[in-house]
Coordinates of C-alpha atoms in Angstrom, one line a residue:
Chain A
L1 CA 61.1 82.2 78.6
Q2 CA 63.5 85.1 78.3
L3 CA 62.3 86.8 81.4
D4 CA 63.6 83.9 83.4
H5 CA 67.1 85.1 82.8
G6 CA 66.3 88.2 84.8
C7 CA 65.7 86.8 88.2
A8 CA 64.9 83.2 88.5
L9 CA 67.9 81.2 87.1
H10 CA 70.5 83.7 88.0
T11 CA 71.9 82.1 91.1
A12 CA 73.1 78.5 90.8
A13 CA 69.9 76.6 91.6
K14 CA 71.6 74.1 93.8
H15 CA 69.3 73.8 96.7
C16 CA 65.9 75.0 95.8
F17 CA 64.7 72.6 93.3
S18 CA 64.4 69.6 95.5
P19 CA 62.2 71.2 98.2
M20 CA 60.2 72.7 95.4
V21 CA 59.5 69.3 93.7
S22 CA 58.6 67.7 97.0
Q23 CA 56.3 70.4 98.0
D24 CA 54.6 70.6 94.7
V25 CA 53.8 67.0 94.9
Q26 CA 52.1 67.5 98.2
T27 CA 50.2 70.7 97.8
P28 CA 50.2 72.0 94.3
A29 CA 47.7 74.8 94.6
E30 CA 47.9 75.6 98.2
T31 CA 51.3 77.1 98.5
P32 CA 50.5 80.0 100.7
R33 CA 51.0 83.3 99.0
A34 CA 52.3 84.7 102.3
V35 CA 55.7 83.1 101.6
F36 CA 56.5 85.3 98.7
Y37 CA 53.8 88.0 98.7
T38 CA 52.9 90.7 101.2
S39 CA 49.9 92.9 101.0
E40 CA 51.7 95.8 102.5
K41 CA 51.6 98.3 99.7
D42 CA 53.4 101.2 101.3
P43 CA 57.2 100.9 101.1
A44 CA 57.5 102.9 104.3
K45 CA 56.0 100.1 106.2
H46 CA 58.3 97.5 104.8
T47 CA 60.5 95.9 107.5
E48 CA 62.8 93.0 107.7
Q49 CA 60.0 90.6 108.1
H50 CA 58.9 91.5 104.6
E51 CA 62.3 90.7 103.3
G52 CA 62.1 88.4 100.3
Q53 CA 58.5 89.1 99.7
H54 CA 56.9 90.8 96.7
Y55 CA 54.6 93.7 97.1
H56 CA 52.1 94.9 94.6
I57 CA 52.1 98.4 93.0
P58 CA 48.8 99.5 91.4
L59 CA 49.2 100.1 87.7
E60 CA 48.1 103.7 87.9
E61 CA 50.8 104.4 90.4
V62 CA 53.3 102.8 88.2
K63 CA 52.4 105.2 85.4
A64 CA 52.6 108.1 87.7
V65 CA 55.8 107.3 89.6
F66 CA 57.8 105.5 87.0
P67 CA 56.9 106.9 83.6
H68 CA 60.3 105.9 82.3
G69 CA 62.2 104.5 85.2
L70 CA 61.6 100.7 85.1
P71 CA 64.0 98.4 83.3
R72 CA 62.7 97.1 80.0
R73 CA 62.5 93.5 81.2
F74 CA 60.4 94.5 84.1
Q75 CA 58.1 96.5 82.0
Q76 CA 57.6 93.4 79.8
Q77 CA 56.9 91.4 82.9
I78 CA 54.3 94.0 84.0
K79 CA 52.6 93.7 80.7
T80 CA 52.6 89.9 80.8
F81 CA 51.3 89.5 84.3
N82 CA 49.2 92.6 84.3
E83 CA 50.5 93.6 87.6
A84 CA 53.7 95.1 89.0
C85 CA 55.3 93.2 91.9
L86 CA 58.5 94.3 93.4
M87 CA 60.6 92.2 95.8
V88 CA 61.6 93.7 99.1
R89 CA 65.3 93.2 99.7
K90 CA 67.8 94.2 102.2
P91 CA 69.7 96.9 100.4
A92 CA 66.5 98.8 99.8
L93 CA 65.5 98.4 103.5
E94 CA 68.9 99.7 104.5
L95 CA 68.5 102.8 102.3
F96 CA 65.0 103.4 103.8
S97 CA 66.5 103.4 107.3
Y98 CA 69.2 105.9 106.2
L99 CA 66.6 108.1 104.4
R100 CA 64.4 108.1 107.4
G101 CA 67.2 109.2 109.6
T102 CA 68.5 111.9 107.3
N103 CA 69.1 115.3 108.8
F104 CA 67.8 117.7 106.3
A105 CA 69.9 120.5 107.6
H106 CA 73.0 118.7 106.6
P107 CA 74.3 118.6 103.1
A108 CA 72.8 115.9 100.9
V109 CA 74.3 112.5 101.4
R110 CA 75.2 110.5 98.3
Y111 CA 74.4 106.8 98.2
V112 CA 75.9 104.6 95.5
I113 CA 74.3 101.3 94.8
Y114 CA 76.7 98.9 93.2
G115 CA 76.8 95.2 92.4
E116 CA 77.4 92.7 89.7
K117 CA 75.3 92.6 86.6
G118 CA 71.7 91.6 87.0
T119 CA 71.6 91.7 90.8
G120 CA 68.8 94.2 91.0
K121 CA 70.4 97.6 91.4
T122 CA 67.9 99.4 89.2
M123 CA 65.0 97.7 90.9
T124 CA 66.4 98.8 94.3
L125 CA 66.5 102.3 93.0
C126 CA 62.9 102.0 91.8
H127 CA 61.9 100.8 95.2
V128 CA 63.5 103.8 96.8
V129 CA 61.9 106.1 94.3
H130 CA 58.5 104.6 95.1
Y131 CA 59.1 105.0 98.8
C132 CA 60.1 108.6 98.4
S133 CA 57.3 109.6 96.2
R134 CA 54.9 108.0 98.7
Q135 CA 56.5 110.0 101.4
G136 CA 55.9 113.2 99.4
W137 CA 59.4 113.9 98.2
L138 CA 60.0 115.5 94.8
V139 CA 61.7 112.8 92.8
L140 CA 64.1 113.8 90.1
H141 CA 64.6 110.5 88.4
I142 CA 67.0 110.1 85.6
P143 CA 66.4 106.5 84.4
D144 CA 69.7 106.0 82.6
A145 CA 72.4 108.5 82.3
H146 CA 74.0 106.5 79.6
L147 CA 71.3 107.5 77.2
W148 CA 72.6 111.0 77.4
V149 CA 76.1 110.1 76.3
K150 CA 75.5 107.9 73.4
N151 CA 73.3 107.4 70.3
C152 CA 72.4 111.0 70.0
K153 CA 71.2 111.9 66.6
E154 CA 71.2 115.7 67.0
L155 CA 73.8 117.7 68.7
L156 CA 73.3 121.5 68.7
P157 CA 75.7 124.0 69.9
S158 CA 74.3 125.5 73.0
S159 CA 72.9 129.0 72.8
Y160 CA 73.7 129.6 76.4
N161 CA 77.4 128.7 76.3
R162 CA 79.2 128.5 73.1
E163 CA 81.5 125.6 74.1
R164 CA 78.7 123.2 75.1
L165 CA 76.5 121.0 73.1
D166 CA 72.7 120.5 73.5
Q167 CA 70.8 117.4 73.0
P168 CA 67.2 118.5 72.3
L169 CA 65.7 115.0 71.8
Q170 CA 66.9 113.5 75.0
A171 CA 66.1 116.6 77.0
S172 CA 62.6 116.9 75.8
F173 CA 61.9 113.2 76.4
W174 CA 63.1 113.6 79.9
L175 CA 61.1 116.7 80.5
R176 CA 57.9 115.0 79.4
N177 CA 58.4 112.2 81.8
F178 CA 59.4 114.5 84.6
K179 CA 56.3 116.5 84.1
A180 CA 54.2 113.3 84.2
S181 CA 55.5 112.3 87.6
N182 CA 55.7 115.6 89.4
E183 CA 52.7 117.6 88.2
H184 CA 51.6 119.1 91.5
F185 CA 55.1 120.1 92.5
L186 CA 55.6 122.0 89.3
Q187 CA 52.6 124.2 90.0
E188 CA 53.8 125.0 93.5
I189 CA 57.4 125.8 92.9
K190 CA 58.1 129.2 91.6
T191 CA 61.1 130.4 89.6
Q192 CA 63.4 132.7 91.4
R193 CA 64.7 134.8 88.6
R194 CA 63.9 135.7 85.0
Y195 CA 65.0 133.4 82.3
M196 CA 65.5 134.4 78.7
W197 CA 64.8 131.9 76.0
G198 CA 66.4 133.4 72.9
K199 CA 65.7 137.0 72.0
R200 CA 62.0 137.3 72.5
E201 CA 60.7 134.7 74.9
S202 CA 61.3 134.7 78.6
T203 CA 59.9 133.3 81.8
E204 CA 59.4 135.9 84.5
E205 CA 60.4 135.6 88.1
G206 CA 57.7 134.0 90.3
R207 CA 56.1 131.9 87.6
P208 CA 55.5 128.2 88.4
L209 CA 58.2 125.9 87.3
G210 CA 55.8 124.1 85.1
E211 CA 56.0 127.0 82.6
V212 CA 59.7 126.4 82.2
V213 CA 59.0 122.8 81.4
E214 CA 56.3 123.7 79.0
Q215 CA 58.7 126.1 77.3
G216 CA 61.2 123.3 77.0
L217 CA 58.6 120.9 75.5
A218 CA 57.2 123.5 73.1
R219 CA 60.5 124.8 71.9
V220 CA 62.7 121.8 71.6
R221 CA 65.7 123.8 70.8
V222 CA 65.9 125.2 74.3
A223 CA 64.9 121.9 76.0
S224 CA 68.4 121.3 77.3
D225 CA 68.6 124.7 78.8
A226 CA 65.2 124.2 80.3
V227 CA 66.4 121.1 82.0
G228 CA 69.4 123.1 83.3
V229 CA 67.0 125.7 84.7
V230 CA 64.8 123.1 86.3
L231 CA 67.8 121.4 88.0
K232 CA 69.2 124.7 89.2
E233 CA 65.9 125.9 90.6
L234 CA 65.2 122.7 92.4
K235 CA 68.6 122.7 93.9
Q236 CA 68.4 126.2 95.1
Q237 CA 64.9 125.8 96.5
S238 CA 65.3 122.5 98.3
D239 CA 67.7 124.4 100.5
L240 CA 64.7 126.5 101.7
G241 CA 63.1 123.4 102.9
S242 CA 59.6 123.6 101.4
F243 CA 60.0 120.2 99.8
R244 CA 62.4 117.3 100.0
L245 CA 64.3 116.5 96.9
L246 CA 65.4 113.0 95.9
V247 CA 67.9 112.9 93.0
A248 CA 67.8 109.3 91.7
V249 CA 70.3 108.7 88.9
D250 CA 70.8 105.3 87.3
G251 CA 74.1 104.7 85.6
V252 CA 75.8 107.6 87.3
N253 CA 79.1 106.4 86.0
A254 CA 78.1 107.8 82.6
L255 CA 78.7 111.3 83.9
W256 CA 82.4 110.8 84.2
G257 CA 83.2 108.3 81.6
R258 CA 83.6 108.8 77.9
T259 CA 81.0 109.5 75.2
T260 CA 80.6 108.0 71.8
L261 CA 79.4 111.3 70.4
K262 CA 81.5 113.2 67.9
K263 CA 81.4 116.8 67.0
E264 CA 81.1 117.9 63.4
D265 CA 84.8 117.9 62.9
K266 CA 84.9 114.3 64.2
S267 CA 86.6 115.1 67.4
P268 CA 85.3 113.3 70.4
V269 CA 83.0 114.9 72.8
S270 CA 83.9 114.8 76.5
P271 CA 81.0 114.5 78.9
E272 CA 81.3 118.0 80.4
E273 CA 80.8 119.5 77.0
L274 CA 77.2 118.3 77.1
T275 CA 74.8 120.7 78.7
L276 CA 72.7 118.0 80.3
V277 CA 75.7 116.2 81.8
Y278 CA 77.2 119.4 83.0
N279 CA 74.1 120.5 84.8
L280 CA 73.5 117.1 86.3
R281 CA 77.1 117.0 87.6
K282 CA 76.4 120.2 89.4
L283 CA 73.5 118.5 91.1
M284 CA 75.6 115.6 92.3
V285 CA 77.8 117.8 94.4
N286 CA 76.7 117.8 98.0
N287 CA 76.6 121.6 98.5
W288 CA 72.8 121.7 98.9
K289 CA 70.6 120.4 101.6
G290 CA 67.1 119.2 102.2
G291 CA 67.3 115.9 100.3
A292 CA 69.3 112.9 99.3
I293 CA 71.1 111.6 96.2
V294 CA 70.7 107.9 95.4
T295 CA 72.6 106.6 92.4
T296 CA 73.4 103.3 90.9
L297 CA 76.4 102.2 88.9
S298 CA 75.7 100.3 85.8
Q299 CA 78.0 98.4 83.5
T300 CA 75.3 97.5 81.0
G301 CA 75.1 100.4 78.7
S302 CA 78.4 101.9 79.9
L303 CA 80.9 102.8 77.3
F304 CA 84.5 101.5 77.2
K305 CA 84.3 99.5 80.4
P306 CA 85.0 95.8 80.6
S307 CA 82.0 93.7 81.3
S308 CA 83.4 92.3 84.5
A309 CA 83.7 95.7 86.1
Y310 CA 81.3 96.4 88.9
L311 CA 83.1 98.0 91.7
P312 CA 82.8 101.8 92.2
Q313 CA 86.3 102.8 91.4
E314 CA 86.4 100.7 88.3
L315 CA 83.2 102.1 86.8
L316 CA 83.5 105.7 88.1
G317 CA 87.2 106.2 87.4
N318 CA 89.3 108.5 89.5
E319 CA 87.5 111.6 88.5
G320 CA 84.1 110.2 89.3
F321 CA 85.2 108.8 92.6
D322 CA 86.7 112.1 93.7
A323 CA 83.6 113.9 92.6
L324 CA 81.2 111.6 94.6
D325 CA 83.5 111.1 97.6
P326 CA 82.4 110.8 100.4
F327 CA 79.6 108.6 99.6
V328 CA 77.9 105.6 101.2
P329 CA 78.4 102.5 99.1
I330 CA 75.5 100.0 99.2
P331 CA 76.4 96.6 97.7
V332 CA 73.6 94.6 96.1
P333 CA 74.3 90.9 96.1
N334 CA 72.6 88.2 94.1
Y335 CA 69.4 86.6 95.4
S336 CA 69.9 84.7 98.6
P337 CA 68.3 81.2 98.7
K338 CA 65.2 82.6 100.4
E339 CA 64.8 85.4 97.8
F340 CA 65.3 82.9 95.0
E341 CA 62.7 80.6 96.4
S342 CA 60.3 83.5 96.8
C343 CA 60.9 84.6 93.2
Y344 CA 60.2 81.3 91.6
R345 CA 57.2 80.7 93.8
Y346 CA 55.9 84.0 92.5
Y347 CA 56.5 82.8 88.9
L348 CA 54.8 79.5 89.7
D349 CA 51.9 81.4 91.1
R350 CA 51.7 83.5 88.0
K351 CA 51.8 80.3 85.9
W352 CA 55.0 81.5 84.2
L353 CA 57.0 78.5 85.2
Q354 CA 54.9 75.7 83.8
H355 CA 56.9 72.5 84.1
E356 CA 58.0 71.2 87.4
K357 CA 61.1 69.6 86.0
Chain B
M1 CA 158.4 44.3 117.7
A2 CA 160.0 47.7 118.0
P3 CA 160.3 48.4 114.2
V4 CA 156.9 47.0 113.8
S5 CA 155.4 49.2 116.4
R6 CA 157.2 52.2 115.0
A7 CA 156.0 51.4 111.5
L8 CA 152.6 51.0 112.8
R9 CA 152.7 54.2 114.6
A10 CA 154.0 55.9 111.5
A11 CA 151.3 54.4 109.4
A12 CA 148.7 55.4 111.9
G13 CA 150.1 58.9 111.9
S14 CA 149.9 59.2 108.1
W15 CA 146.4 57.9 108.3
A16 CA 145.5 60.5 110.8
V17 CA 146.7 63.3 108.5
L18 CA 145.0 62.0 105.4
S19 CA 141.8 60.6 106.8
W20 CA 138.5 62.0 105.7
C21 CA 136.1 61.2 108.5
C22 CA 138.0 60.8 111.6
G23 CA 135.6 61.4 114.4
T24 CA 137.4 60.3 117.5
A25 CA 140.6 61.2 119.1
M26 CA 144.1 60.3 117.9
G27 CA 144.1 56.8 119.2
G28 CA 141.3 55.6 117.0
P29 CA 143.0 55.1 113.7
R30 CA 145.9 53.6 115.5
F31 CA 143.7 50.9 116.8
G32 CA 142.1 50.6 113.4
A33 CA 145.4 50.3 111.7
A34 CA 146.5 47.8 114.3
A35 CA 143.3 45.8 113.7
Y36 CA 143.7 45.8 110.0
S37 CA 147.4 45.4 109.4
S38 CA 148.3 41.8 109.4
V39 CA 151.2 41.9 107.1
P40 CA 154.5 41.8 109.0
A41 CA 156.5 45.0 108.5
V42 CA 159.9 44.4 106.8
S43 CA 160.9 48.0 106.2
S44 CA 158.8 50.9 107.2
R45 CA 158.3 52.3 103.7
E46 CA 157.5 49.2 102.0
S47 CA 155.1 48.2 104.6
Q48 CA 153.4 51.5 104.4
T49 CA 152.9 51.4 100.6
K50 CA 151.7 47.9 100.8
E51 CA 149.3 48.5 103.6
V52 CA 148.0 51.6 102.0
S53 CA 147.6 50.1 98.6
T54 CA 145.4 47.4 100.1
R55 CA 143.4 50.1 101.9
R56 CA 143.3 53.3 99.8
R57 CA 143.8 54.5 96.3
G58 CA 146.0 57.5 95.6
R59 CA 149.5 58.2 96.7
I60 CA 150.7 59.2 100.0
P61 CA 153.5 61.7 100.3
Q62 CA 156.9 60.2 100.6
L63 CA 157.6 62.5 103.5
V64 CA 156.1 61.2 106.6
K65 CA 155.7 63.6 109.4
S66 CA 155.1 62.5 112.9
H67 CA 151.9 64.0 114.0
V68 CA 152.2 67.6 115.2
P69 CA 149.6 69.0 117.6
P70 CA 147.6 71.8 115.9
R71 CA 148.6 75.4 116.4
T72 CA 145.4 76.1 118.3
E73 CA 146.7 74.3 121.4
K74 CA 149.5 76.8 121.6
M75 CA 147.3 80.0 121.2
A76 CA 146.9 82.4 124.1
V77 CA 143.5 83.9 124.8
D78 CA 144.6 87.4 124.3
Q79 CA 146.8 86.8 121.2
D80 CA 146.9 89.1 118.3
W81 CA 144.4 87.6 115.9
S82 CA 145.3 89.8 113.0
S83 CA 148.6 88.0 112.7
V84 CA 146.9 84.6 112.5
Y85 CA 144.7 85.8 109.6
P86 CA 146.3 88.9 108.2
T87 CA 144.6 88.5 104.8
A88 CA 141.7 86.7 103.3
A89 CA 142.5 83.0 103.5
A90 CA 140.7 79.7 103.5
F91 CA 139.5 78.3 106.7
K92 CA 142.3 76.3 108.4
P93 CA 140.9 74.2 111.2
A94 CA 144.2 73.9 112.9
S95 CA 144.5 77.7 113.1
V96 CA 141.0 78.6 114.4
P97 CA 140.6 77.8 118.0
L98 CA 136.8 77.5 117.8
P99 CA 134.9 74.3 118.1
I100 CA 132.9 74.8 115.0
R101 CA 130.7 72.1 113.4
M102 CA 129.2 72.4 110.0
G103 CA 127.3 70.1 107.7
Y104 CA 124.3 67.8 107.7
P105 CA 123.8 65.6 110.7
V106 CA 123.5 62.2 109.2
K107 CA 121.2 59.7 111.0
R108 CA 120.3 61.8 114.0
G109 CA 123.9 62.6 114.6
V110 CA 125.6 65.9 115.0
P111 CA 127.1 68.1 112.3
P112 CA 130.6 67.0 111.5
P113 CA 133.5 68.8 113.3
K114 CA 135.8 71.3 111.7
E115 CA 138.8 68.9 111.0
G116 CA 138.9 68.3 107.3
N117 CA 135.4 69.9 106.9
L118 CA 135.1 70.9 103.2
E119 CA 131.9 72.9 103.9
L120 CA 133.9 75.2 106.1
I121 CA 136.7 75.6 103.6
K122 CA 134.3 76.3 100.7
I123 CA 132.5 79.3 102.2
P124 CA 133.9 82.8 102.4
N125 CA 135.0 83.8 105.9
F126 CA 135.7 87.1 107.5
L127 CA 138.3 86.0 109.9
H128 CA 140.6 88.6 108.6
L129 CA 138.2 91.4 109.2
T130 CA 137.7 91.4 112.9
P131 CA 137.1 94.8 114.6
P132 CA 140.6 95.2 115.9
A133 CA 142.0 94.3 112.4
I134 CA 139.7 97.0 110.9
K135 CA 140.9 99.5 113.4
K136 CA 144.4 98.8 112.3
H137 CA 143.4 99.3 108.7
C138 CA 141.8 102.6 109.5
A139 CA 144.8 103.7 111.4
A140 CA 147.0 102.8 108.5
L141 CA 144.8 104.6 106.0
K142 CA 144.5 107.7 108.2
D143 CA 147.8 109.0 106.9
F144 CA 146.4 109.2 103.4
C145 CA 143.2 111.0 104.3
T146 CA 142.4 114.7 104.6
E147 CA 140.1 116.3 107.2
W148 CA 136.3 116.4 106.8
P149 CA 135.4 119.9 105.4
S150 CA 134.3 122.0 108.3
A151 CA 131.7 123.8 106.2
L152 CA 129.6 120.6 105.7
D153 CA 128.5 120.3 109.3
S154 CA 124.8 119.7 108.8
D155 CA 122.7 117.2 106.7
E156 CA 121.0 120.0 104.7
K157 CA 124.3 121.4 103.6
C158 CA 125.5 118.0 102.5
E159 CA 122.2 117.5 100.5
K160 CA 122.5 120.9 99.0
H161 CA 126.0 120.5 97.7
F162 CA 125.9 116.8 97.0
P163 CA 122.3 116.0 96.0
I164 CA 122.8 112.6 94.6
E165 CA 122.7 109.7 97.1
I166 CA 123.3 106.2 96.2
E167 CA 122.1 103.6 98.6
T168 CA 123.3 99.9 98.5
V169 CA 122.3 97.3 101.0
D170 CA 124.2 94.2 102.0
Y171 CA 122.4 91.2 103.4
I172 CA 123.5 88.3 105.6
S173 CA 121.2 85.3 105.2
S174 CA 121.5 81.6 105.3
G175 CA 120.6 79.7 102.2
T176 CA 121.9 77.6 99.4
S177 CA 123.7 80.5 97.8
I178 CA 125.9 83.2 99.2
R179 CA 124.3 85.8 97.1
N180 CA 121.1 87.5 98.1
P181 CA 119.0 88.9 95.2
K182 CA 117.8 91.8 97.3
A183 CA 121.4 93.1 97.4
R184 CA 121.1 93.9 93.7
V185 CA 118.8 96.8 94.4
V186 CA 120.6 100.1 94.4
T187 CA 118.7 103.2 95.2
L188 CA 119.6 106.5 93.6
R189 CA 118.1 109.5 95.5
K190 CA 117.9 112.9 93.9
T191 CA 114.9 115.2 94.0
E192 CA 114.8 117.1 90.7
M193 CA 113.3 120.5 90.5
W194 CA 110.6 119.3 88.2
E195 CA 109.4 116.8 90.7
S196 CA 107.7 119.5 92.7
E197 CA 105.5 120.0 89.7
K198 CA 104.4 116.4 89.8
S199 CA 100.7 116.2 89.3
E200 CA 98.2 113.8 90.9
E201 CA 98.3 111.4 87.9
D202 CA 102.0 110.9 88.3
M203 CA 101.9 110.0 91.9
E204 CA 103.0 106.4 92.6
E205 CA 100.8 106.0 95.6
Y206 CA 97.9 107.9 96.8
I207 CA 98.5 110.7 99.3
W208 CA 95.4 111.9 101.0
E209 CA 96.7 115.3 102.1
N210 CA 95.7 118.0 99.7
S211 CA 93.7 115.6 97.6
R212 CA 90.2 116.2 96.4
S213 CA 89.0 113.6 98.9
Q214 CA 90.3 115.7 101.8
N215 CA 88.8 118.8 100.3
N216 CA 85.4 117.2 99.8
A217 CA 85.4 115.8 103.3
L218 CA 86.4 119.0 104.9
D219 CA 83.9 121.0 103.0
T220 CA 81.2 118.7 103.9
L221 CA 82.1 118.7 107.6
L222 CA 82.3 122.5 107.6
Q223 CA 78.9 122.7 106.1
I224 CA 77.5 120.4 108.7
K225 CA 79.1 122.4 111.4
A226 CA 77.8 125.6 110.0
S227 CA 74.3 124.2 109.9
E228 CA 74.6 123.4 113.5
N229 CA 75.9 126.9 114.2
D230 CA 79.2 125.6 115.4
S231 CA 81.5 127.9 113.5
N232 CA 84.4 127.7 115.9
V233 CA 85.7 124.5 114.5
T234 CA 88.8 125.0 112.4
K235 CA 90.3 122.8 109.7
E236 CA 93.0 121.6 111.9
D237 CA 90.5 120.4 114.5
L238 CA 88.6 118.5 111.9
L239 CA 91.8 116.9 110.5
A240 CA 92.8 115.8 114.0
S241 CA 89.4 114.3 114.8
E242 CA 88.9 110.6 115.1
V243 CA 86.3 110.2 112.3
V244 CA 88.4 112.1 109.8
K245 CA 91.4 110.0 110.5
N246 CA 89.3 106.8 110.1
Y247 CA 88.0 108.1 106.9
R248 CA 91.4 109.0 105.7
S249 CA 92.9 105.6 106.3
S250 CA 89.9 103.9 104.6
V251 CA 90.3 106.1 101.5
I252 CA 94.0 105.5 101.3
A253 CA 93.4 101.7 101.6
L254 CA 90.8 101.9 98.9
K255 CA 93.0 103.7 96.5
N256 CA 96.3 102.0 97.1
E257 CA 95.1 98.5 97.6
G258 CA 92.2 98.4 95.3
E259 CA 88.7 97.5 96.2
T260 CA 87.9 94.4 98.3
E261 CA 84.9 93.6 100.4
K262 CA 86.7 94.5 103.5
N263 CA 87.9 97.8 102.1
M264 CA 84.5 98.8 100.9
S265 CA 82.8 97.9 104.2
Q266 CA 85.5 99.8 106.1
Y267 CA 84.9 102.8 103.8
K268 CA 81.2 102.6 104.3
E269 CA 81.5 102.6 108.0
S270 CA 83.9 105.5 108.0
V271 CA 81.7 107.6 105.8
K272 CA 78.6 106.8 107.9
K273 CA 80.5 108.0 111.0
L274 CA 81.9 111.0 109.2
L275 CA 78.6 112.2 107.9
N276 CA 76.8 111.1 111.1
I277 CA 74.2 109.0 109.2
Q278 CA 71.7 107.4 111.5
A279 CA 69.8 104.3 110.5
L280 CA 66.2 104.5 111.7
P281 CA 64.4 101.2 111.2

């Protein structure tokens, strides 16, 4: 029953068990699904009346929109229940209202989702990603920025800039997933200048961005530079307004923290010496328009941070805070009683919770 | 009866001088002595010692003074006070013509009066430092002083030549102790040259001016204005505007006081107003 830790028993179950028992005695199989389930599949149409209810994402869409974005526990849940159901909650609805009202002529606004451990920040981010991809935005989803600052087996000195370090494995993994989710965009967007990959290969100006991605996947050594090129191009071109760009980063505090990587001479690597982090940081600055930046802070997976830290300044540090300032903080609280009830009703319906006691 | 009455009066007088808690006028003890003394007086001294030994422990002085009215009754209103208390001295109730009471009022009573009041004698008093007395001190000291140097006529010149400033503060407060712990704080002020090179990490508290937060906010606002083709707005205008001031106070609160629910929500509101974020349901 390890999945229970994720949502159901998180809040102190003080009130909800007694009504559950009484109701189960009366109507075991007829608990209406409408309490916890809504058939509204488009996040754009979710409103406050859907708050607390789960909505269903078809599995093909899951594969297309979230090739790598969902948390591991949720992926296990999808496999177990054979369906993906996400709960509609207030922070996500709030973000939708802001995104709907964004003025795309203004510089991109940064939103930081923060909250204690296990309250649903990553799931909120996924909900936002689903919404934006349904609306036709180009979604640049980095599922966990912490993966880029730790446990890296190969570190190559960057060919582009001698002081920086490349991470070919992480970069190619990310490129593969990015390609899976944004195929059609990659054919439409064209490069704006010529890029040289090493001495012989190059991508000409005006070629679709998909070629850059292919280059990165084919030649793993230049994958990090390919990622850098993709980010730069997208940033420049979203200014022109042909598409809307959503930058969704989970665990953004990794970009300004410390790394556990070491160079060959055992000296520690600071984040800005990594090409991937360096390029991503450039994207987090709000000097481009035509989109939005939605990020989450994450303590799990963060390095050298106490496990009780969850507030923006604690996790971002001074440098990170100054870099993201001014941002709109979005707190994500634990489940409210209504949401909790909805969650366990869903589990009951899925026959996950078996015993009434 | 005459020797008896004189002895009684004498005994009563000595009682008045030595008594601890006389609350009423002079006549009281006399009545008390009259009520208590039942031994016939043979000679004044013997009667006194015998009476007193039945009443009180301790000796009385051999010299018996007839009771003298206190000096306060002879003081004029415009007298020279610095001759009454020329130096620091204990509180003498007969020399201070003020109806002071001090002490704990027992059983819903009033604080005890000044006569024989140990509380008033214990505490330090400043009766010797009244303003006219101090004026006299200054006048006396003037002969030993030189003139203020005429070149130091402005504050900046003083600071330039004498950069070190030591600040001590004295406090007057009522409490169980005459000392106030805050008075131990002595401030030394001197701005060293290297302090101008103080970097942001060294700052004790967060100053928003010239910080990254200010730069970010101003850049963002300038970009917004530029996108609306409103390029006449200057930095000073932006800094003086209401939204920026709001934002500034919320950032300072966040940095200096740490993060609380209230601070975060205040910051959120100020950023929403700053960036003009609309919420469309």
